[in-house]
Coordinates of C-alpha atoms and ligand atoms in Angstrom, one line a residue:
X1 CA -1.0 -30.7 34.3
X2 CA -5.0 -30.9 34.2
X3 CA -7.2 -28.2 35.8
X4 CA -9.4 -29.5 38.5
X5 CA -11.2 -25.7 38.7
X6 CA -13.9 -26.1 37.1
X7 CA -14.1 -30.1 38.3
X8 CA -14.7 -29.4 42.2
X9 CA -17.1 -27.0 43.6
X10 CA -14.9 -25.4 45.9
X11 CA -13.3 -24.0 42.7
X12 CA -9.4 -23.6 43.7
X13 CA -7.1 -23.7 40.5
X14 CA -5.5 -26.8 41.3
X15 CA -4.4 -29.1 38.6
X16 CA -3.6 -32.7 38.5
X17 CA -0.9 -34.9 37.3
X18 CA -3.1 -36.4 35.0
X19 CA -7.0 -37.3 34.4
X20 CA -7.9 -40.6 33.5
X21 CA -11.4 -41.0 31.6
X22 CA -13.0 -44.3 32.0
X23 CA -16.4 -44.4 30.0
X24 CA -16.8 -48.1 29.9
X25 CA -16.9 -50.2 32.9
X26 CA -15.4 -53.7 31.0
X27 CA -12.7 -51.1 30.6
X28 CA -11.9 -50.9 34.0
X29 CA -9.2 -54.0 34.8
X30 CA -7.1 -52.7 31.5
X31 CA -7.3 -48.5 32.0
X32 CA -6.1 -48.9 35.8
X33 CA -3.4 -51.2 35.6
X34 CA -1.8 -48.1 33.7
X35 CA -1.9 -46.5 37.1
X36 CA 1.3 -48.3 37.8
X37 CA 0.6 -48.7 41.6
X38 CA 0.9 -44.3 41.5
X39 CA -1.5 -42.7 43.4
X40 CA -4.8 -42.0 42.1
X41 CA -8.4 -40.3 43.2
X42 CA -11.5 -41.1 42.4
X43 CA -13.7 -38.1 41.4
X44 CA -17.1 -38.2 40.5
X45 CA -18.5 -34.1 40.5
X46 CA -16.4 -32.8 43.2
X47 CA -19.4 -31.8 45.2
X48 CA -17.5 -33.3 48.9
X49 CA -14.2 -32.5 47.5
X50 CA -11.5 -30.1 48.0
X51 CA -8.7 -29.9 46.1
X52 CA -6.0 -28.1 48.2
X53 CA -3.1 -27.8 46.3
X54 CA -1.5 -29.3 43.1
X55 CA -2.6 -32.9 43.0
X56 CA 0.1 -35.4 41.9
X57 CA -1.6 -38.5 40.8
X58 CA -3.8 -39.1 38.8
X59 CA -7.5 -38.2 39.2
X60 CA -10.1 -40.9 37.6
X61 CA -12.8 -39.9 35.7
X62 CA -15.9 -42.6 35.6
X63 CA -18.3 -41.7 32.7
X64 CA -20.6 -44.7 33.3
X65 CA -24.1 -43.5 32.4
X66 CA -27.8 -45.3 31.6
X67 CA -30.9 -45.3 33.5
X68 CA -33.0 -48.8 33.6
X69 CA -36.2 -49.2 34.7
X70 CA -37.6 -52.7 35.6
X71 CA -40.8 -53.6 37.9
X72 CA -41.5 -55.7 39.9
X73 CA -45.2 -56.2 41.9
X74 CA -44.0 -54.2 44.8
X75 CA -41.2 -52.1 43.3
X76 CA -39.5 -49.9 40.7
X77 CA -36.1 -51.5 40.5
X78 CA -34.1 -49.0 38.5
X79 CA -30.8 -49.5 37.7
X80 CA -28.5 -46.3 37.5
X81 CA -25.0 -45.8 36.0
X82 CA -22.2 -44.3 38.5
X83 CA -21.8 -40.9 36.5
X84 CA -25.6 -40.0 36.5
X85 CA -26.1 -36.4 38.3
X86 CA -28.1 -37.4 41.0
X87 CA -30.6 -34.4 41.1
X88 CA -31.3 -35.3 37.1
X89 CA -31.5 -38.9 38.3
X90 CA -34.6 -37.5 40.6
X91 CA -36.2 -35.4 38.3
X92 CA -36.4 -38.0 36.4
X93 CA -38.2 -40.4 38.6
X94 CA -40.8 -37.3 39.0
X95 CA -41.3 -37.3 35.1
X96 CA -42.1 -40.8 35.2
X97 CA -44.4 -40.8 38.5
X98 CA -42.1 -42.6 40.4
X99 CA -41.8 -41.1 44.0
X100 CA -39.6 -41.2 46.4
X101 CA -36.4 -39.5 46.3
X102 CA -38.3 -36.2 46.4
X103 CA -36.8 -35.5 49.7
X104 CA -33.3 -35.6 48.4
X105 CA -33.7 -33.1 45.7
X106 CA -31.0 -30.5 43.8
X107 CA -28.7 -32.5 46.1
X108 CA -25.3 -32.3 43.8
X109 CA -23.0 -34.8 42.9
X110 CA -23.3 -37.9 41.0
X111 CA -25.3 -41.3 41.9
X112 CA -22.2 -43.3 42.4
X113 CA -21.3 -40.9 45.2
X114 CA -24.4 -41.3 46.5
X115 CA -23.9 -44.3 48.8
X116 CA -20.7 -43.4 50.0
X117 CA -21.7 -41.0 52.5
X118 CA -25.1 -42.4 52.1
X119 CA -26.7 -38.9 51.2
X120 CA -29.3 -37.5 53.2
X121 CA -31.5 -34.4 53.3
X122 CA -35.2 -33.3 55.0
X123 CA -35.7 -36.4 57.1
X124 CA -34.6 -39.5 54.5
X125 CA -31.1 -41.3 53.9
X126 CA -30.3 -42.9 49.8
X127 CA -29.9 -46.0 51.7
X128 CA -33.8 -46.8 51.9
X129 CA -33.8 -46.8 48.7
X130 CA -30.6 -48.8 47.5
X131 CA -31.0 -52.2 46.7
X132 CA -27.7 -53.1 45.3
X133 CA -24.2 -51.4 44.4
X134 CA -22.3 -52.4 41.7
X135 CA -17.9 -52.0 41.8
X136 CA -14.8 -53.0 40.4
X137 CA -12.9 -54.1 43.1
X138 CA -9.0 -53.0 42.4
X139 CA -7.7 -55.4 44.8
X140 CA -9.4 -58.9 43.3
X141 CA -9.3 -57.1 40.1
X142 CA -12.9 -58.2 39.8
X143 CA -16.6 -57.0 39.4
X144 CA -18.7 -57.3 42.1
X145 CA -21.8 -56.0 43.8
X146 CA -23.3 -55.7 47.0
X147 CA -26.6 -56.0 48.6
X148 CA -27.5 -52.9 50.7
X149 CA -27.7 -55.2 54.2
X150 CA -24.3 -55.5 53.5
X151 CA -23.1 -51.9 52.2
X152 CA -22.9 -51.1 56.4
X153 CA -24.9 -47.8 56.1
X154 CA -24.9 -45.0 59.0
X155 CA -25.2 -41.5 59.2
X156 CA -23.2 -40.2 56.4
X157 CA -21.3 -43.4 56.4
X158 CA -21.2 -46.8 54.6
X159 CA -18.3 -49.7 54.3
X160 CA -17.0 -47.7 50.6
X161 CA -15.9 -44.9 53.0
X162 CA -14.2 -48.0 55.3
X163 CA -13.3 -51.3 54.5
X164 CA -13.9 -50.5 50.9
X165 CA -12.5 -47.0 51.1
X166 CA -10.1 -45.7 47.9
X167 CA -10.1 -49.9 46.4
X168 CA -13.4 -49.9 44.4
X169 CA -15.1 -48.1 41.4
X170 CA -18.6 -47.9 42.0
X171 CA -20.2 -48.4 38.2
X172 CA -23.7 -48.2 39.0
X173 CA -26.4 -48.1 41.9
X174 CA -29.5 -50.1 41.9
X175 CA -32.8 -48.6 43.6
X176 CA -35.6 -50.3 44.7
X177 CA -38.1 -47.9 45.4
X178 CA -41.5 -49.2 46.6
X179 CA -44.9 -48.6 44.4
X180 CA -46.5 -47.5 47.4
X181 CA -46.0 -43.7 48.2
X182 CA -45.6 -42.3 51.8
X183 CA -44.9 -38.6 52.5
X184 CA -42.0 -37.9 54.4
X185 CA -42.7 -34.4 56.4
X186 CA -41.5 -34.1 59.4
X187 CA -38.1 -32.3 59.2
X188 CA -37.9 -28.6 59.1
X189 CA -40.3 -26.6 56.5
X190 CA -41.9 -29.5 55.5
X191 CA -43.6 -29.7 58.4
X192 CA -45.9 -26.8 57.2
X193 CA -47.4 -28.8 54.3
X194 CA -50.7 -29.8 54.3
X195 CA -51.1 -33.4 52.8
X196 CA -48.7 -32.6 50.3
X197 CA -48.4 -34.8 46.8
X198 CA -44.5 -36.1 45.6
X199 CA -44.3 -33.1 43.7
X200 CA -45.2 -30.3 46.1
X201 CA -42.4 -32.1 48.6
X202 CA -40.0 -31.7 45.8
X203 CA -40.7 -28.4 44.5
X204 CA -40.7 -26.9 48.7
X205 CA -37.9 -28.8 49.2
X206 CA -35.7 -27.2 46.1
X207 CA -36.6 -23.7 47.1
X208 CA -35.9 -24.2 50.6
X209 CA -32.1 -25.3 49.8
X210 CA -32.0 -22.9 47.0
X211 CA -33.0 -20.2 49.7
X212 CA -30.7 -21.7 52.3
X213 CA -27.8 -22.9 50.9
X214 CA -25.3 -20.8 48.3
X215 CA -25.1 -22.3 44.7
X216 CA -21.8 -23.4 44.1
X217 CA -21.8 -22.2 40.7
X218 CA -21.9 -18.8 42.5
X219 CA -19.6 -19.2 45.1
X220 CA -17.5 -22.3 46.1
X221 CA -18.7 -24.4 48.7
X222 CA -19.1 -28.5 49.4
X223 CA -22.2 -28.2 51.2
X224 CA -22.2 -29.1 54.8
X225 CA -18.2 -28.8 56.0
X226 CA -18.5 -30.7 59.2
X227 CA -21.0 -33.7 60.2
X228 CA -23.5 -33.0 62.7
X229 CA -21.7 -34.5 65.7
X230 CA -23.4 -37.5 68.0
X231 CA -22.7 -37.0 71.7
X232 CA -23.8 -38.8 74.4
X233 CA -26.9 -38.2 76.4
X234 CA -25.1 -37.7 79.5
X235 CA -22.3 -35.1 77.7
X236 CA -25.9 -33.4 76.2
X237 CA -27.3 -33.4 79.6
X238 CA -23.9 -31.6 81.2
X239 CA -23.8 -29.0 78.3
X240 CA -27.5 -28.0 78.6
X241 CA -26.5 -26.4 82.1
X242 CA -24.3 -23.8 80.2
X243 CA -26.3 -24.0 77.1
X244 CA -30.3 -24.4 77.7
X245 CA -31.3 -23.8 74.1
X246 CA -28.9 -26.4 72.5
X247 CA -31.2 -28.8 70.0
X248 CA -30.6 -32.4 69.5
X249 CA -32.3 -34.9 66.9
X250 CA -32.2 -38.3 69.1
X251 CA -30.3 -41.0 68.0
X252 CA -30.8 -43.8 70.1
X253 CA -31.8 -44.4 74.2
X254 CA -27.8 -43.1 74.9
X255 CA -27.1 -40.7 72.2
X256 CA -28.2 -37.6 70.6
X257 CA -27.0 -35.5 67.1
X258 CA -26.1 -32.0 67.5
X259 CA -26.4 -29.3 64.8
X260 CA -22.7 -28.2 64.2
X261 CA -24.3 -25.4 62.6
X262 CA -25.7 -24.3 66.4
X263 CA -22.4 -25.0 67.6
X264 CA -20.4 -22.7 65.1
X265 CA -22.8 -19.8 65.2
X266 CA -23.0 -20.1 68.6
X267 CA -19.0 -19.1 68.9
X268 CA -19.4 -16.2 66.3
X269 CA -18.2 -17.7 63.5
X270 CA -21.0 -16.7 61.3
X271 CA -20.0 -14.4 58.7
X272 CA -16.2 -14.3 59.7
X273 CA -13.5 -14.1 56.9
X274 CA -10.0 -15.1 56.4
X275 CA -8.8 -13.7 53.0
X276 CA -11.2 -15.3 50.7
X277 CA -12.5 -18.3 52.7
X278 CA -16.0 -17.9 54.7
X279 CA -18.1 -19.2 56.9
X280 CA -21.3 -18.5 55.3
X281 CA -23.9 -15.9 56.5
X282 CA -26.8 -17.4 56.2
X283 CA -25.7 -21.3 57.0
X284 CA -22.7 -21.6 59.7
X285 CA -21.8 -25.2 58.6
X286 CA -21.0 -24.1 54.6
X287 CA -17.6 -22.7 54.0
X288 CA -17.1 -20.6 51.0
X289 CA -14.4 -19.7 49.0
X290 CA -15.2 -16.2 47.2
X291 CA -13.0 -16.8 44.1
X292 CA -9.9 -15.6 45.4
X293 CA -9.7 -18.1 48.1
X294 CA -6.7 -20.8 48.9
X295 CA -6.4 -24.3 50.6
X296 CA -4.3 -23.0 53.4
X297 CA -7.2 -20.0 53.9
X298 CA -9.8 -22.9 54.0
X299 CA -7.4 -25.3 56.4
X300 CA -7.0 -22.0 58.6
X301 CA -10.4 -21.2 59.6
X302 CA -11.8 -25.1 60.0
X303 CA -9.0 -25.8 62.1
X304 CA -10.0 -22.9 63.9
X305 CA -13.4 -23.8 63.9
X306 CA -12.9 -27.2 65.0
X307 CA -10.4 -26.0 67.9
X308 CA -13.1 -23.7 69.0
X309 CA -15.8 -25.9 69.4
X310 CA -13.6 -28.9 71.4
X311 CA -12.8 -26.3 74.0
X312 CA -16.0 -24.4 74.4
X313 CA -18.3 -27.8 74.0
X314 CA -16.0 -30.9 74.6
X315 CA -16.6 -31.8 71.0
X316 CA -14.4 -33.3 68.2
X317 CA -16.0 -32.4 65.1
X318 CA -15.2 -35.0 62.1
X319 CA -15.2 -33.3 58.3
X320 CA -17.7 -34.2 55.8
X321 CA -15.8 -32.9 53.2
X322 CA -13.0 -35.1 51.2
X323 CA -9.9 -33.1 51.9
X324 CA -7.0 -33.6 49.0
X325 CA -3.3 -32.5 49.1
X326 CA -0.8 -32.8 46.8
X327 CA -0.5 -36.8 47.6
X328 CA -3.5 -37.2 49.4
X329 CA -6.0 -37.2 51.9
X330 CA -5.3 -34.5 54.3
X331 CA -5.9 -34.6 57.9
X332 CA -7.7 -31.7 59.4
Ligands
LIG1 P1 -17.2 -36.4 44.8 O1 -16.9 -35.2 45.7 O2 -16.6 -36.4 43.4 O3 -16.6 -37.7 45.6 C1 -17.0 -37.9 46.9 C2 -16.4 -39.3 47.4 O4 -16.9 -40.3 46.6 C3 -14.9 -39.3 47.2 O5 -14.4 -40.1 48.2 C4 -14.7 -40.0 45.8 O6 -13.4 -40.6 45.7 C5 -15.8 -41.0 45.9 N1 -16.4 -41.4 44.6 C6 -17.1 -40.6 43.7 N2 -17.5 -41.3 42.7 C7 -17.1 -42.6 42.9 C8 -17.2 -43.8 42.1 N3 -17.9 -43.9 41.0 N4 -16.6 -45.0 42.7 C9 -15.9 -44.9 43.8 N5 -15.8 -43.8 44.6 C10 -16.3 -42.6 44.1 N6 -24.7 -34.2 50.8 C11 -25.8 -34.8 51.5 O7 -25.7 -35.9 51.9 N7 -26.9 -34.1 51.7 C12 -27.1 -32.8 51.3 O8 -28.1 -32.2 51.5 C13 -26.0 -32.2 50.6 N8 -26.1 -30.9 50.2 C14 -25.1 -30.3 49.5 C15 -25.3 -29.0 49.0 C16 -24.2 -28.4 48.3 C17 -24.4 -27.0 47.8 C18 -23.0 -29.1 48.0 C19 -21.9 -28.5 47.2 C20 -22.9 -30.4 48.5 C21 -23.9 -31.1 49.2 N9 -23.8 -32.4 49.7 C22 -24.8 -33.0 50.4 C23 -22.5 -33.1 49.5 C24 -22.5 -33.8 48.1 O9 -23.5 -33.3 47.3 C25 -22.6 -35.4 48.2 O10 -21.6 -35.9 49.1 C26 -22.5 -36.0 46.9 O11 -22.9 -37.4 47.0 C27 -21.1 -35.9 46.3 O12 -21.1 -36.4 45.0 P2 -19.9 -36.2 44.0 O13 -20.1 -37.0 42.7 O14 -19.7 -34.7 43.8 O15 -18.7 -36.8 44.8
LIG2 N1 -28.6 -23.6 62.6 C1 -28.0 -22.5 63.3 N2 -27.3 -21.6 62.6 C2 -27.2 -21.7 61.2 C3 -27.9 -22.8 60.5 C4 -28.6 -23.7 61.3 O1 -28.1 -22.4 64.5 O2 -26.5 -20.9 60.6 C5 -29.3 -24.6 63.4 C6 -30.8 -24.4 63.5 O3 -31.2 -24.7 64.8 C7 -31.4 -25.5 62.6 C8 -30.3 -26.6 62.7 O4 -29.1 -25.9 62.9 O5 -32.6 -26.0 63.1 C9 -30.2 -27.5 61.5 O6 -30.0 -26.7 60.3 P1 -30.4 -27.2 58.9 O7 -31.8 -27.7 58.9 O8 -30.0 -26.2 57.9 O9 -29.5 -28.5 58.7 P2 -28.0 -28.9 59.0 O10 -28.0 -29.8 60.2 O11 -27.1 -27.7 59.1 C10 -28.2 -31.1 57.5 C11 -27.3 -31.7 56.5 C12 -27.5 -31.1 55.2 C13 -28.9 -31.3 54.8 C14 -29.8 -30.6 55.8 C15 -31.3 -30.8 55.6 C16 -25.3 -32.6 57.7 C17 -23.9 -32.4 58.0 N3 -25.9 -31.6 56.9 O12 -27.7 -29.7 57.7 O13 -26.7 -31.8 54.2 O14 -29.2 -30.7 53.5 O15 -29.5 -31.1 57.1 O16 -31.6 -32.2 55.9 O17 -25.9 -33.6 58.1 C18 -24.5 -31.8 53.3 O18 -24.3 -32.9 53.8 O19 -23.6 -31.2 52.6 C19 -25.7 -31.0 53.5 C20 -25.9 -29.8 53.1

């Protein structure tokens, strides 16, 4: 058995059946038909993952790394292996005056994962800036890659967590990230900035989430546990008689999104505690595990989360977060 500890950010002392390195991506076809038709997860930092409980396939480690840069008139095309950290991948677009991402900042997690749940923070989405993405299909046993009209991108959502879900490897992301700058300021503390540059957008926005949101080198957490739920306008309309303060971020003319934060401190969660699993103080929608947490702790208090907020608001709340048992993907 292999430790997955220190390999997810919730931190529970699972192990796996076995790891499975892959650092070159023409090694792909060969290393996974060792799998045997077993069962297998694709892990790239563990940042939207939770181990639960002893794991028993095996977990596959991509290693694909390299950073190339190519222009064109319009556009920095840079192409960007799978296993990149993301928030070094923006850093270094800073060092090399190439703006952009600056929004999406100290988000963790590697590039690879980026476009799965199509990564968002302060007001932008990955997907503006992907161009192309670049897999190993394990059903047609083939490379392939495809163009970001086609990758079916949504709020936290693309076709890899679909169609495409658990059957490719993603080896490496291309970004085409236009020569022409334009801030992006008009979610949350950016607001405040006065004709900010690249850099001063970056820098607020990494002390914003590192005053926000607990470091999961600290304390285990996978960010955000739930997304923020999209609701009708005419469910909004009916819960703004019992709740007049509720925000909403429109959507389109029929629907709005909903903090689940709002929602869950709303009902008191805040703060609460069963054994070592919590919902955070200072950020309602980030459980934490204080060390000495467990998978069935963490199951507990979402599902009593979840069950709280369908019967006060009439809404189903979907996880963000990758939940894995001992053979699988668990249902919350
Ligand atoms: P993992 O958890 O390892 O994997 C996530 C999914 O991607 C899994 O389904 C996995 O099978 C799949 N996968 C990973 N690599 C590959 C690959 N090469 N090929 C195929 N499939 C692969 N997310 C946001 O969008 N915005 C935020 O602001 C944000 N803030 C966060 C803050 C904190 C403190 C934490 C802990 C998380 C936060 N997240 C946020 C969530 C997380 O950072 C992202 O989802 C990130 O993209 C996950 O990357 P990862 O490499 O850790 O993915
Ligand atoms: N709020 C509360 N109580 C809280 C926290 C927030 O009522 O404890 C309310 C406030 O009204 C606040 C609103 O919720 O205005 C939104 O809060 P915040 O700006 O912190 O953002 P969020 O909706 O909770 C989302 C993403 C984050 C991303 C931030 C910033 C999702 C599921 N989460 O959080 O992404 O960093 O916006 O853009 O969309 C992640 O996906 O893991 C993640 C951290």
């Amino acid at each position: 058995m292999y430790s997955l500890a220190s390999l997810h950010s919730f931190g529970f002392p699972i192990s796996a059946h076995a790891i499975m390195s892959i650092d070159v991506a023409a090694d792909l076809q060969a290393q996974l038909s060792q799998l045997n038709n077993t069962a297998f997860y694709i892990l790239g930092e563990g940042s939207n993952t939770v181990f639960l409980e002893d794991y028993q396939g095996t977990v596959i480690k991509p290693a694909f790394m390299g950073i190339d840069l190519k222009h064109t008139d319009t556009h920095y095309m840079l192409k960007v292996g799978a296993s990149e950290n993301w928030h070094q991948l923006v850093l270094w677009c800073m060092q090399h005056q190439i703006y952009g991402l600056e929004n999406l900042a100290l988000i963790p997690g590697t590039v690879g994962a980026a476009p799965i749940q199509n990564i968002g923070a302060y007001g932008v989405e990955v997907e503006q800036f992907i161009h192309q993405v670049d897999y190993f299909d394990m059903g047609e046993q083939n490379h392939k890659s495809l163009a970001s009209s086609n990758c079916e991108f949504a709020y936290r959502d693309s076709v890899f967590k679909n169609r495409l879900a658990d059957n490719v490897v993603i080896t490496c992301v291309v970004f085409a990230i236009p020569k022409k700058w334009k801030a992006v300021m008009h979610y949350g503390e950016l607001k405040a900035l006065s004709e900010p540059s690249a850099i001063d957008i970056f820098n607020k926005v990494v002390q914003v989430r590192k005053d926000k949101l607990p470091d999961p080198s600290k304390i285990g957490n996978a960010g955000s546990f739930f997304k923020n739920p999209i609701i009708t306008s005419d469910h909004y309309t009916e819960l703004l008689q019992a709740w007049p303060s509720i925000p909403s971020y429109p959507v389109d003319l029929h629907k709005v999104k909903v903090p689940a934060a709002w929602l869950i401190d709303q009902l008191g969660f805040k703060g609460k505690k069963i054994g070592g699993i919590g919902c955070h103080p200072n950020q309602a929608l980030v459980l934490t595990n204080d060390g000495s947490g467990t998978g069935e702790q963490l199951l507990q208090l979402a599902r009593a989360i979840k069950d709280a907020v369908l019967s006060e608001f009439s809404i189903m709340m979907e996880n963000e977060v990758r939940l894995i048992g001992n053979k699988g993907p668990v249902i919350l």
